Amino acid sequence: MRKPKLIDLNDAIQHPGRHVVYDISSGLEEEEDLDLLEPVEGTLDAVSTGNLLLVTGDLTAKVVMECSRCLTPVHLSVPINISEEFSVEGTPSGYGNREHAEVKEEAEPFPLFDGNQLRYEDLIRQAIWLNLPLRPLCRESCPGLEDGDREGEHGRPEFEALSKLLGDEEESGR
Ligand SMILES: [Zn+2]
């Protein structure tokens, strides 16, 4: 198993009020069900109130999906907006004592934190799935598959390809 990619949010967690911004560019190699055209890019911003860590994200995913009517591939640019809160326990070390604040996730089935390190690709993946259109269309007026269903008119595609092939041979024979 590959090691998860992590970003260390201690700078934000130990200094409440301090916004820490991370530039993200990720191909999400672990995500097999998503057809990305290019790496997901944007920023993640983390800030702590002392007992809550707020992570917001403004990213864009360029993906290929199938048109829900005619099944042709559609290129989509999907804005990914993230806004998540995580509980923080302990006293931030930025307050000048020897203590240390840490993110506490409530028995999450898929924890996003490893200590104060965020598995940011998992966070982005979850957000992408929430933001993808359920029924993408190649265009608003896409008529769907009706045209292709009229088999009698065009014949089966494999026979069409064969007759084209034969036609080409006849032509070159002349
Ligand atoms: Zn379509």
PDB file of N, CA, C and O and ligand atoms in Angstrom, residues 66-72 74 136-139 141-144, ligand 1:
ATOM      1  N   GLU A  66     -19.329  10.437 -18.911  1.00  0.00           N
ATOM      2  CA  GLU A  66     -20.166  10.085 -20.054  1.00  0.00           C
ATOM      3  C   GLU A  66     -21.438  10.913 -20.014  1.00  0.00           C
ATOM      4  O   GLU A  66     -22.056  11.040 -18.962  1.00  0.00           O
ATOM      5  N   CYS A  67     -21.831  11.428 -21.185  1.00  0.00           N
ATOM      6  CA  CYS A  67     -23.113  12.109 -21.283  1.00  0.00           C
ATOM      7  C   CYS A  67     -24.191  11.127 -20.835  1.00  0.00           C
ATOM      8  O   CYS A  67     -24.218   9.981 -21.283  1.00  0.00           O
ATOM      9  N   SER A  68     -25.080  11.567 -19.961  1.00  0.00           N
ATOM     10  CA  SER A  68     -26.060  10.625 -19.400  1.00  0.00           C
ATOM     11  C   SER A  68     -27.121  10.234 -20.423  1.00  0.00           C
ATOM     12  O   SER A  68     -27.878   9.312 -20.203  1.00  0.00           O
ATOM     13  N   ARG A  69     -27.185  10.941 -21.571  1.00  0.00           N
ATOM     14  CA  ARG A  69     -28.171  10.570 -22.586  1.00  0.00           C
ATOM     15  C   ARG A  69     -27.549   9.790 -23.736  1.00  0.00           C
ATOM     16  O   ARG A  69     -28.081   8.777 -24.159  1.00  0.00           O
ATOM     17  N   CYS A  70     -26.426  10.277 -24.274  1.00  0.00           N
ATOM     18  CA  CYS A  70     -25.896   9.632 -25.481  1.00  0.00           C
ATOM     19  C   CYS A  70     -24.576   8.908 -25.235  1.00  0.00           C
ATOM     20  O   CYS A  70     -24.040   8.282 -26.146  1.00  0.00           O
ATOM     21  N   LEU A  71     -24.043   8.978 -24.027  1.00  0.00           N
ATOM     22  CA  LEU A  71     -22.849   8.253 -23.614  1.00  0.00           C
ATOM     23  C   LEU A  71     -21.547   8.712 -24.261  1.00  0.00           C
ATOM     24  O   LEU A  71     -20.526   8.056 -24.108  1.00  0.00           O
ATOM     25  N   THR A  72     -21.570   9.830 -25.005  1.00  0.00           N
ATOM     26  CA  THR A  72     -20.295  10.323 -25.518  1.00  0.00           C
ATOM     27  C   THR A  72     -19.523  10.959 -24.356  1.00  0.00           C
ATOM     28  O   THR A  72     -20.120  11.453 -23.403  1.00  0.00           O
ATOM     29  N   VAL A  74     -17.712  13.550 -22.119  1.00  0.00           N
ATOM     30  CA  VAL A  74     -17.888  14.987 -21.924  1.00  0.00           C
ATOM     31  C   VAL A  74     -16.756  15.475 -21.020  1.00  0.00           C
ATOM     32  O   VAL A  74     -16.477  14.862 -19.992  1.00  0.00           O
ATOM     33  N   PRO A 136     -24.563  14.328 -16.206  1.00  0.00           N
ATOM     34  CA  PRO A 136     -23.859  15.247 -17.110  1.00  0.00           C
ATOM     35  C   PRO A 136     -24.406  15.134 -18.526  1.00  0.00           C
ATOM     36  O   PRO A 136     -24.853  14.060 -18.939  1.00  0.00           O
ATOM     37  N   LEU A 137     -24.404  16.254 -19.244  1.00  0.00           N
ATOM     38  CA  LEU A 137     -24.890  16.263 -20.619  1.00  0.00           C
ATOM     39  C   LEU A 137     -23.816  16.832 -21.533  1.00  0.00           C
ATOM     40  O   LEU A 137     -23.100  17.761 -21.153  1.00  0.00           O
ATOM     41  N   CYS A 138     -23.712  16.276 -22.766  1.00  0.00           N
ATOM     42  CA  CYS A 138     -22.752  16.815 -23.726  1.00  0.00           C
ATOM     43  C   CYS A 138     -23.213  18.201 -24.169  1.00  0.00           C
ATOM     44  O   CYS A 138     -22.421  19.071 -24.479  1.00  0.00           O
ATOM     45  N   ARG A 139     -24.535  18.388 -24.245  1.00  0.00           N
ATOM     46  CA  ARG A 139     -25.112  19.716 -24.499  1.00  0.00           C
ATOM     47  C   ARG A 139     -26.560  19.660 -24.019  1.00  0.00           C
ATOM     48  O   ARG A 139     -27.151  18.570 -23.937  1.00  0.00           O
ATOM     49  N   SER A 141     -29.321  20.271 -25.353  1.00  0.00           N
ATOM     50  CA  SER A 141     -30.336  19.724 -26.260  1.00  0.00           C
ATOM     51  C   SER A 141     -29.988  18.319 -26.731  1.00  0.00           C
ATOM     52  O   SER A 141     -30.503  17.859 -27.744  1.00  0.00           O
ATOM     53  N   CYS A 142     -29.084  17.648 -26.028  1.00  0.00           N
ATOM     54  CA  CYS A 142     -28.679  16.312 -26.471  1.00  0.00           C
ATOM     55  C   CYS A 142     -29.913  15.436 -26.657  1.00  0.00           C
ATOM     56  O   CYS A 142     -30.711  15.274 -25.737  1.00  0.00           O
ATOM     57  N   PRO A 143     -30.115  14.875 -27.870  1.00  0.00           N
ATOM     58  CA  PRO A 143     -31.323  14.084 -28.122  1.00  0.00           C
ATOM     59  C   PRO A 143     -31.232  12.669 -27.549  1.00  0.00           C
ATOM     60  O   PRO A 143     -32.217  11.941 -27.547  1.00  0.00           O
ATOM     61  N   GLY A 144     -30.074  12.266 -27.084  1.00  0.00           N
ATOM     62  CA  GLY A 144     -29.965  10.927 -26.532  1.00  0.00           C
ATOM     63  C   GLY A 144     -29.681   9.902 -27.599  1.00  0.00           C
ATOM     64  O   GLY A 144     -29.221  10.235 -28.697  1.00  0.00           O
TER      65      GLY A 144
HETATM   66 ZN    ZN B   1     -25.167  13.610 -25.213  1.00  0.00          ZN
END
